[in-house]
XYZ file of C-alpha atoms in Angstrom:
568
model
C 101.942 5.557 -33.030
C 104.413 7.221 -34.408
C 102.905 10.951 -34.219
C 105.905 13.337 -34.851
C 107.805 13.736 -38.242
C 110.946 14.563 -38.812
C 111.574 16.648 -42.046
C 113.881 19.544 -43.935
C 117.594 18.927 -44.254
C 117.805 15.804 -42.865
C 120.364 14.485 -45.766
C 123.571 13.939 -44.442
C 123.102 13.649 -40.616
C 124.560 10.908 -39.124
C 122.346 8.239 -37.397
C 123.313 9.007 -33.832
C 122.311 12.907 -34.781
C 118.722 11.529 -36.663
C 118.186 9.366 -33.633
C 118.560 12.389 -31.237
C 116.130 14.583 -32.977
C 113.730 11.536 -33.012
C 113.884 11.379 -29.501
C 113.585 15.135 -28.881
C 110.541 15.418 -31.098
C 108.458 12.358 -28.901
C 108.853 14.412 -25.820
C 105.537 15.836 -24.341
C 104.900 19.473 -23.320
C 102.811 20.903 -21.154
C 98.882 21.424 -22.375
C 98.401 24.981 -21.351
C 102.177 26.543 -21.736
C 104.749 27.484 -24.128
C 106.968 24.271 -24.162
C 109.080 22.012 -21.966
C 112.212 23.799 -20.586
C 114.750 20.906 -20.630
C 113.332 19.885 -24.279
C 114.362 23.498 -25.460
C 117.471 23.481 -23.675
C 118.462 20.270 -25.899
C 116.695 21.650 -28.952
C 119.395 24.880 -28.485
C 122.100 22.197 -28.204
C 121.431 20.461 -31.130
C 121.035 23.776 -32.901
C 124.764 24.489 -32.137
C 125.983 21.067 -32.881
C 124.036 20.971 -36.518
C 124.783 24.535 -37.417
C 121.008 24.457 -38.369
C 117.907 25.975 -36.840
C 115.427 23.710 -35.751
C 111.582 24.118 -35.490
C 109.089 22.191 -33.186
C 105.188 22.428 -34.249
C 103.053 21.125 -31.428
C 99.775 20.650 -30.668
C 97.096 21.495 -28.084
C 97.645 18.488 -26.747
C 101.228 19.122 -26.010
C 102.734 16.346 -28.588
C 105.209 17.418 -31.148
C 103.845 16.705 -34.386
C 106.657 18.204 -36.608
C 110.413 18.983 -36.174
C 111.612 20.630 -39.336
C 115.673 20.981 -39.659
C 116.911 24.181 -41.284
C 115.269 27.400 -42.597
C 111.140 27.341 -42.331
C 111.625 28.937 -46.013
C 112.659 25.871 -47.566
C 109.322 24.304 -46.729
C 106.003 24.771 -48.356
C 102.679 24.515 -46.337
C 103.820 23.082 -42.837
C 100.974 21.473 -42.286
C 101.172 19.555 -45.438
C 104.115 17.656 -43.696
C 102.133 15.945 -41.066
C 101.771 12.537 -40.544
C 98.146 11.758 -41.244
C 97.039 15.191 -42.238
C 95.211 17.666 -40.047
C 91.660 16.065 -39.465
C 90.626 19.442 -37.618
C 91.541 22.716 -36.716
C 94.278 22.704 -34.102
C 95.629 25.627 -31.696
C 99.207 25.274 -32.360
C 102.349 26.059 -30.883
C 105.651 27.037 -32.901
C 109.125 27.234 -31.242
C 112.052 27.712 -33.552
C 115.947 27.706 -31.921
C 117.993 29.818 -34.366
C 121.977 29.374 -34.547
C 123.633 32.645 -34.324
C 123.501 35.871 -32.721
C 120.050 37.551 -33.317
C 118.695 40.892 -32.266
C 116.798 41.151 -29.102
C 113.658 40.997 -30.699
C 114.420 38.094 -32.418
C 112.168 39.043 -35.539
C 111.018 36.910 -37.907
C 112.072 38.150 -41.779
C 111.779 36.672 -45.502
C 109.960 33.613 -45.930
C 110.209 32.288 -42.189
C 107.201 34.924 -41.276
C 105.266 33.658 -44.671
C 105.625 29.530 -43.838
C 104.739 30.089 -40.139
C 101.528 31.981 -41.234
C 100.090 29.197 -42.535
C 99.672 27.087 -39.177
C 98.331 30.492 -37.441
C 100.076 29.183 -34.153
C 98.758 30.706 -31.002
C 101.918 31.354 -29.989
C 105.722 31.478 -31.780
C 108.284 31.089 -29.434
C 111.918 31.987 -31.018
C 114.772 31.697 -28.842
C 118.800 32.267 -29.518
C 120.675 28.828 -29.568
C 123.783 30.046 -27.900
C 123.555 31.324 -24.630
C 124.695 34.438 -23.084
C 127.540 35.191 -20.534
C 125.012 34.467 -17.611
C 123.940 31.503 -19.118
C 120.792 32.434 -20.313
C 119.173 32.222 -23.667
C 117.486 35.079 -25.025
C 113.876 34.570 -26.561
C 110.710 36.708 -27.738
C 107.402 35.737 -27.873
C 105.800 36.189 -31.362
C 101.914 36.267 -31.930
C 99.888 36.549 -35.254
C 98.662 40.080 -35.993
C 96.852 40.634 -39.406
C 97.583 44.929 -38.770
C 101.327 44.442 -38.687
C 103.400 44.595 -41.825
C 105.070 41.388 -41.335
C 102.065 39.400 -40.084
C 103.344 39.003 -36.785
C 103.684 41.139 -33.184
C 106.152 40.768 -30.790
C 104.352 40.477 -27.334
C 107.729 39.670 -24.683
C 111.183 39.266 -24.752
C 113.241 37.772 -21.930
C 114.950 34.546 -20.683
C 113.802 31.551 -22.257
C 113.226 30.110 -18.407
C 110.649 32.605 -18.403
C 109.006 32.819 -21.764
C 108.609 28.961 -21.914
C 105.824 29.051 -19.444
C 104.147 31.617 -21.442
C 99.945 30.494 -21.509
C 98.829 30.041 -25.038
C 95.484 30.750 -24.400
C 93.616 33.593 -26.569
C 90.654 35.122 -26.791
C 88.487 32.957 -29.291
C 87.204 35.848 -31.256
C 90.922 36.804 -32.087
C 92.431 33.293 -32.382
C 89.602 32.645 -35.211
C 90.161 35.736 -36.651
C 93.714 34.725 -37.339
C 92.612 31.386 -38.310
C 90.176 32.725 -40.524
C 93.396 34.377 -42.708
C 94.316 30.710 -43.507
C 93.471 29.602 -47.244
C 90.928 26.990 -47.256
C 90.788 25.426 -50.387
C 86.920 24.345 -50.144
C 86.040 27.918 -50.086
C 83.043 28.689 -52.224
C 83.926 31.966 -53.452
C 87.784 32.307 -54.859
C 89.451 35.079 -53.303
C 91.722 37.118 -55.320
C 95.022 39.181 -54.405
C 95.854 41.455 -57.239
C 99.335 42.100 -57.976
C 100.385 45.289 -60.180
C 102.943 47.481 -61.426
C 102.260 51.213 -61.657
C 103.599 54.032 -63.445
C 104.063 58.016 -62.917
C 100.226 58.507 -64.005
C 97.989 58.482 -60.889
C 94.479 58.350 -63.093
C 95.938 55.660 -65.310
C 97.344 53.765 -62.554
C 93.290 53.618 -61.647
C 91.788 52.773 -64.748
C 94.185 50.093 -65.373
C 93.233 48.629 -61.497
C 89.587 49.301 -61.947
C 89.861 47.037 -65.383
C 91.534 44.207 -63.735
C 89.103 44.161 -60.947
C 86.103 44.013 -63.206
C 88.049 41.154 -65.263
C 88.128 39.219 -62.005
C 84.813 39.732 -60.824
C 83.539 38.442 -64.546
C 85.639 35.558 -63.957
C 83.413 34.924 -60.781
C 86.108 35.825 -58.098
C 86.541 38.420 -55.665
C 89.041 40.609 -55.361
C 90.310 41.230 -51.506
C 93.669 42.896 -51.581
C 95.913 44.750 -53.939
C 99.889 44.826 -54.018
C 101.419 47.701 -55.731
C 104.808 48.256 -56.649
C 105.948 51.155 -58.794
C 107.304 50.351 -62.219
C 111.109 50.922 -61.971
C 114.147 48.150 -62.768
C 112.166 45.100 -63.536
C 113.375 41.961 -62.203
C 113.356 39.416 -65.219
C 113.285 36.563 -63.088
C 109.745 37.509 -61.483
C 108.955 41.253 -62.423
C 108.421 42.236 -58.767
C 111.069 42.593 -56.286
C 111.698 40.375 -53.569
C 110.594 42.501 -50.884
C 107.278 43.521 -52.377
C 106.531 39.438 -52.928
C 107.125 38.988 -49.434
C 104.770 41.533 -48.667
C 102.320 39.862 -51.287
C 102.867 36.714 -49.648
C 101.972 37.615 -46.141
C 98.588 39.672 -47.909
C 98.015 36.250 -49.061
C 97.536 34.585 -45.628
C 96.249 37.880 -43.937
C 93.116 38.138 -46.262
C 92.672 34.199 -47.176
C 93.408 34.592 -51.078
C 93.302 31.290 -52.762
C 94.742 33.224 -55.843
C 96.872 35.847 -57.520
C 96.562 37.506 -60.528
C 99.050 39.746 -62.177
C 98.411 42.793 -64.324
C 101.290 41.887 -66.518
C 101.717 38.689 -68.774
C 103.971 36.320 -67.389
C 106.692 34.034 -69.327
C 106.313 30.566 -68.060
C 109.850 30.893 -65.971
C 108.346 33.765 -64.405
C 104.792 32.148 -63.657
C 106.650 29.404 -61.582
C 108.861 31.700 -59.757
C 106.154 33.724 -58.688
C 104.047 30.530 -57.244
C 107.559 29.302 -55.305
C 107.968 32.312 -53.633
C 104.105 33.206 -53.000
C 102.950 29.467 -51.988
C 99.727 30.372 -54.033
C 98.685 29.933 -57.366
C 99.486 32.786 -59.819
C 97.469 33.784 -63.246
C 98.421 36.582 -65.567
C 95.852 38.720 -66.889
C 95.903 36.568 -70.466
C 95.250 33.739 -68.695
C 92.404 35.280 -66.962
C 91.122 36.416 -69.933
C 91.121 33.346 -71.411
C 89.059 32.224 -68.488
C 86.220 34.674 -68.951
C 86.003 33.304 -72.902
C 85.814 30.075 -71.811
C 82.902 30.712 -69.337
C 81.186 32.722 -71.726
C 81.386 30.334 -74.783
C 78.180 28.777 -75.472
C 77.850 27.896 -79.443
C 80.059 25.176 -80.649
C 82.191 28.017 -82.879
C 83.119 29.632 -79.559
C 84.033 26.839 -77.521
C 86.278 25.421 -80.360
C 88.092 29.010 -80.614
C 88.607 29.132 -77.380
C 89.947 25.631 -76.633
C 92.008 26.388 -79.389
C 93.333 30.093 -77.387
C 93.849 27.936 -74.152
C 95.889 25.006 -76.094
C 98.083 27.657 -77.603
C 98.755 29.506 -74.171
C 99.257 26.513 -72.226
C 101.687 24.368 -74.496
C 104.720 26.398 -73.242
C 103.794 26.456 -69.553
C 103.393 22.844 -69.123
C 105.322 21.046 -66.320
C 106.018 17.486 -65.517
C 107.974 15.097 -63.131
C 110.692 14.278 -65.634
C 112.093 10.908 -65.402
C 109.899 9.622 -62.742
C 107.109 9.240 -65.499
C 109.497 7.963 -68.024
C 108.984 4.840 -70.018
C 111.494 1.968 -70.497
C 111.704 -0.980 -72.679
C 112.985 -4.710 -71.996
C 115.161 -5.116 -74.789
C 118.783 -4.853 -76.547
C 118.561 -0.702 -77.322
C 115.265 0.087 -75.205
C 116.748 0.173 -71.572
C 116.936 3.588 -70.056
C 114.663 6.384 -69.835
C 112.211 6.708 -72.554
C 109.735 9.528 -73.539
C 108.755 11.245 -70.573
C 105.098 12.048 -69.663
C 105.691 15.501 -70.101
C 106.696 14.958 -73.889
C 103.705 12.914 -74.633
C 101.418 15.871 -73.300
C 103.481 18.206 -75.619
C 102.619 15.834 -78.296
C 98.748 15.280 -77.672
C 98.061 18.991 -77.181
C 100.218 19.873 -80.565
C 97.938 17.212 -82.488
C 94.535 18.868 -80.954
C 96.205 22.406 -82.041
C 96.629 20.847 -85.326
C 93.037 19.476 -85.406
C 91.293 22.624 -83.962
C 93.300 24.540 -86.661
C 91.552 22.460 -89.365
C 88.024 23.069 -87.754
C 89.017 26.508 -87.610
C 89.425 26.864 -90.953
C 86.224 24.964 -92.135
C 84.460 27.488 -89.634
C 85.953 30.217 -91.445
C 85.233 28.830 -94.761
C 81.791 28.156 -93.763
C 81.151 32.217 -92.562
C 82.733 33.419 -95.981
C 80.147 31.381 -97.620
C 77.161 32.928 -95.336
C 78.912 36.518 -96.240
C 78.763 35.502 -99.907
C 75.368 34.733 -99.856
C 74.555 37.936 -98.206
C 76.412 39.887 -100.271
C 73.927 41.542 -102.122
C 72.972 43.901 -98.851
C 74.813 46.450 -97.244
C 76.869 44.996 -93.899
C 77.467 47.229 -90.783
C 79.676 45.950 -87.963
C 79.362 47.195 -84.328
C 82.786 47.285 -82.988
C 84.136 48.565 -79.714
C 85.472 48.114 -76.415
C 83.993 45.276 -74.101
C 80.724 46.494 -72.105
C 79.990 49.394 -74.460
C 76.647 48.534 -75.245
C 76.750 47.027 -78.535
C 74.162 44.611 -77.986
C 71.816 46.644 -76.581
C 72.366 49.042 -79.119
C 71.661 46.030 -81.633
C 68.580 45.098 -79.968
C 67.134 48.552 -79.518
C 68.160 49.652 -83.383
C 66.299 46.588 -85.101
C 63.147 46.708 -82.375
C 64.175 42.993 -81.760
C 61.543 40.882 -79.848
C 62.575 38.786 -76.804
C 63.258 35.472 -78.941
C 65.360 37.311 -81.537
C 67.236 39.875 -79.018
C 71.038 39.525 -78.327
C 72.003 38.727 -74.620
C 72.920 42.372 -73.224
C 74.442 42.101 -69.559
C 76.314 44.711 -67.736
C 79.438 42.497 -67.582
C 82.798 42.001 -69.776
C 82.704 40.008 -72.783
C 79.467 38.691 -72.498
C 79.176 37.983 -76.503
C 81.568 36.034 -77.754
C 79.768 34.773 -81.169
C 78.748 37.081 -83.975
C 75.294 38.132 -84.316
C 73.741 39.075 -87.373
C 70.403 40.929 -87.596
C 68.220 42.761 -90.642
C 67.472 46.274 -90.502
C 64.725 47.044 -92.270
C 64.160 50.834 -92.703
C 60.535 51.659 -94.103
C 59.702 53.917 -97.178
C 56.685 55.672 -98.262
C 55.423 54.036 -101.541
C 58.071 51.372 -101.822
C 59.234 48.352 -100.612
C 61.397 48.919 -97.072
C 65.517 49.228 -97.428
C 67.372 46.580 -96.026
C 71.098 46.315 -94.261
C 72.408 44.109 -91.807
C 73.798 44.838 -88.846
C 76.338 42.069 -87.045
C 77.545 42.210 -83.524
C 80.907 41.327 -82.524
C 83.353 40.459 -79.507
C 84.302 43.199 -77.411
C 87.494 44.485 -77.753
C 90.160 45.017 -74.630
C 93.724 46.690 -74.189
C 96.248 44.467 -75.000
C 94.108 41.322 -75.986
C 96.221 37.867 -75.957
C 98.009 37.043 -79.134
C 96.492 33.412 -78.787
C 93.277 34.976 -78.387
C 93.620 36.943 -81.646
C 94.770 34.150 -83.970
C 91.876 31.816 -82.473
C 89.318 34.168 -82.941
C 90.368 35.411 -86.387
C 87.345 33.820 -87.879
C 85.061 36.078 -85.742
C 87.279 38.876 -86.549
C 86.676 38.343 -90.285
C 83.010 39.705 -89.683
C 84.919 43.044 -88.787
C 87.116 43.270 -91.665
C 84.294 42.310 -94.382
C 82.033 44.708 -92.983
C 81.031 47.874 -95.580
C 80.499 50.249 -92.687
C 82.169 50.301 -88.894
C 80.100 51.597 -86.208
C 82.698 52.431 -83.214
C 80.516 52.547 -79.937
C 81.737 54.208 -77.272
C 80.738 54.145 -73.728
C 80.850 58.048 -72.930
C 79.195 57.149 -69.174
C 82.968 55.416 -68.864
C 85.680 57.749 -67.686
C 88.393 55.972 -69.801
C 86.344 55.987 -72.900
C 89.260 57.900 -74.567
C 91.653 55.189 -73.372
C 89.203 52.669 -74.999
C 88.338 54.198 -78.504
C 91.996 54.668 -78.716
C 92.702 50.877 -78.010
C 89.990 49.862 -80.434
C 91.064 52.193 -83.272
C 94.841 50.548 -82.472
C 93.472 46.951 -82.482
C 91.595 47.785 -85.838
C 94.698 49.094 -87.511
C 96.506 45.713 -86.774
C 93.682 43.669 -88.454
C 94.371 45.743 -91.201
C 90.728 47.119 -91.401
C 89.791 49.811 -94.099
C 86.394 50.429 -93.877
C 84.814 53.506 -92.812
C 84.586 54.152 -89.093
C 81.741 56.044 -87.668
C 81.948 56.899 -84.205
C 78.755 56.286 -82.200
C 78.713 58.053 -78.680
C 76.367 55.777 -76.587
C 74.954 56.486 -72.874
C 74.836 60.581 -73.702
C 72.064 59.993 -70.754
C 74.751 59.035 -68.138
C 77.706 61.236 -69.142
C 78.765 65.008 -67.951
C 78.253 67.830 -70.401
C 82.482 68.230 -70.292
C 82.631 64.519 -71.745
C 80.269 65.703 -74.537
C 82.636 68.578 -75.421
C 85.237 66.716 -75.639
C 84.295 64.162 -77.856
C 82.806 67.034 -80.312
C 86.142 68.304 -80.213
C 88.234 65.043 -80.961
C 85.367 63.182 -83.182
C 83.367 66.411 -85.003
C 81.503 63.638 -87.082
C 80.251 61.348 -83.871
C 76.659 60.404 -83.623
C 75.165 60.617 -80.103
C 72.579 58.306 -78.617
C 71.569 56.250 -75.798
C 70.951 52.661 -76.494
C 68.941 52.019 -73.252
C 66.628 55.100 -73.697
C 66.282 55.118 -77.151
C 67.453 58.388 -77.678
C 68.936 59.139 -81.314
C 68.309 55.919 -82.705
C 65.798 57.705 -85.164
C 68.454 59.883 -86.481
C 70.925 56.622 -86.895
C 68.631 55.155 -89.179
C 68.659 58.072 -90.806
C 72.375 58.231 -91.197
C 72.527 55.030 -92.504
C 69.977 55.626 -94.634
C 71.871 58.307 -95.882
C 74.881 56.515 -96.117
C 74.308 53.819 -98.051
C 71.115 55.207 -100.386
C 72.198 58.876 -100.662
C 68.650 59.916 -99.633
C 68.500 62.907 -97.426
C 68.059 62.285 -93.777
C 64.905 63.644 -91.965
C 67.184 63.557 -88.369
C 70.570 63.246 -87.649
C 71.378 62.253 -84.231
C 73.718 65.215 -83.407
C 75.415 66.385 -80.079
C 72.964 67.244 -77.172
C 72.953 70.928 -75.883
C 74.234 71.599 -72.562
C 70.623 72.321 -71.126
C 69.724 68.321 -72.484
C 73.243 66.780 -70.962
C 72.364 69.165 -67.715
C 68.705 67.567 -67.476
C 69.880 64.417 -68.005
C 72.489 64.406 -65.515
C 70.308 65.990 -62.810
């Protein structure tokens, strides 16, 4: 049975050259040594004749399974070219014959070093095809090393006749650790590498990275590594430089990452270029947020809006196989390439977007009718950054029981659908005063445009409210940036309603943060939704705002002593 597979730059080779390569790939090698010396000498001669590098992939039995012609960087995963696939984990050996004059250590560089890591060979024997004046061929022995910058370390250099007999045995623990870095698509938890661009503000960079990590964990993945590049001259094709992307590709293999997430929005061309250079699926921040929304959507309205946002995002990013999926006719005027599958997919998605748009307009009209029915009651909307405590505040303020309480979790975007509850303010000797409080979807910096458009029916609840309560989590180190982002988004939505800042989590913040928000927002109200502190004052403030009655107690900023006791 033919076990060796010939691949790479084979087009244009003469039949005699192809036969020589085939015969060379069928030769056996020692089981416990590097490779057969005669075969490697012939491999070097063919390398000089073809003026192309040649690479042999040898399994543990000494059988050549793959002969690759040309640079390894032109290949995708090497084990994907094996005939019959890989049924079990192998202890591979890789031999590379290189044309031209190389350095003394024959250091692997660029994409070759990345592609070779996919099979995690026990040894990588790299030899110079041209012989020296003494008739010997220089060679170098490399092994995978997770701590090295390029993922490889040089174990030995010398003559080919000496190094080709090197033992392939490695300590089991080290070999297992190296092979554990190879990506397996059957891993239960998705491992993610974060690719970021950093500016000149270290604190801001750390806050943005922490937010990206939080989004990744909210999507159910595990960040395993971070690859940073300083923001400078942008490469329009990839955003990141070639050297940094090579480092990221090595980190993908080193940490067994199955996905790369960027902190910048990518164009379709940039995303394809990154996937090609990294040999790994790539997702930008906007697509990550859409994925979280898709997981969180439970109601029909939420699923409708998320599907519309995802289709609008994916429409310009469709890829297909071109004419290979074309439709051909059988008569005069119908022959030749017809409509490609890609074009049909685009038209189907466009039709689906139109259908969802109609349903979304109906949803907006339905919610408008509901608001009209409740127009006799004052309406208050809880807005703020995601995970600021809006749902917890709604539950605590309205004293909701378990059956009517809104789900409140310590995660990003736990609430997608607006939820309205009635707040009753008891009055002595008269009927209670009532108002409606709506919990809305949380905001985030640089909210994707398709998501803003799709959730406009939900955001109408914010635009139609009589009063906005801006909930700020003082326990978050970046509460100032979050408050600024919320104000910016509300201004973009043309919200003209009065805004009242609610400083939440005063039991978890420092005294300096209380002093700072008192300076920035002198009229802010202070409370803790989880502890119940300040809720009575907020109810009194609402009563004074809508009915003009004098409040009994307003939730003012706590003193230094109270804050110190809370932090202690």
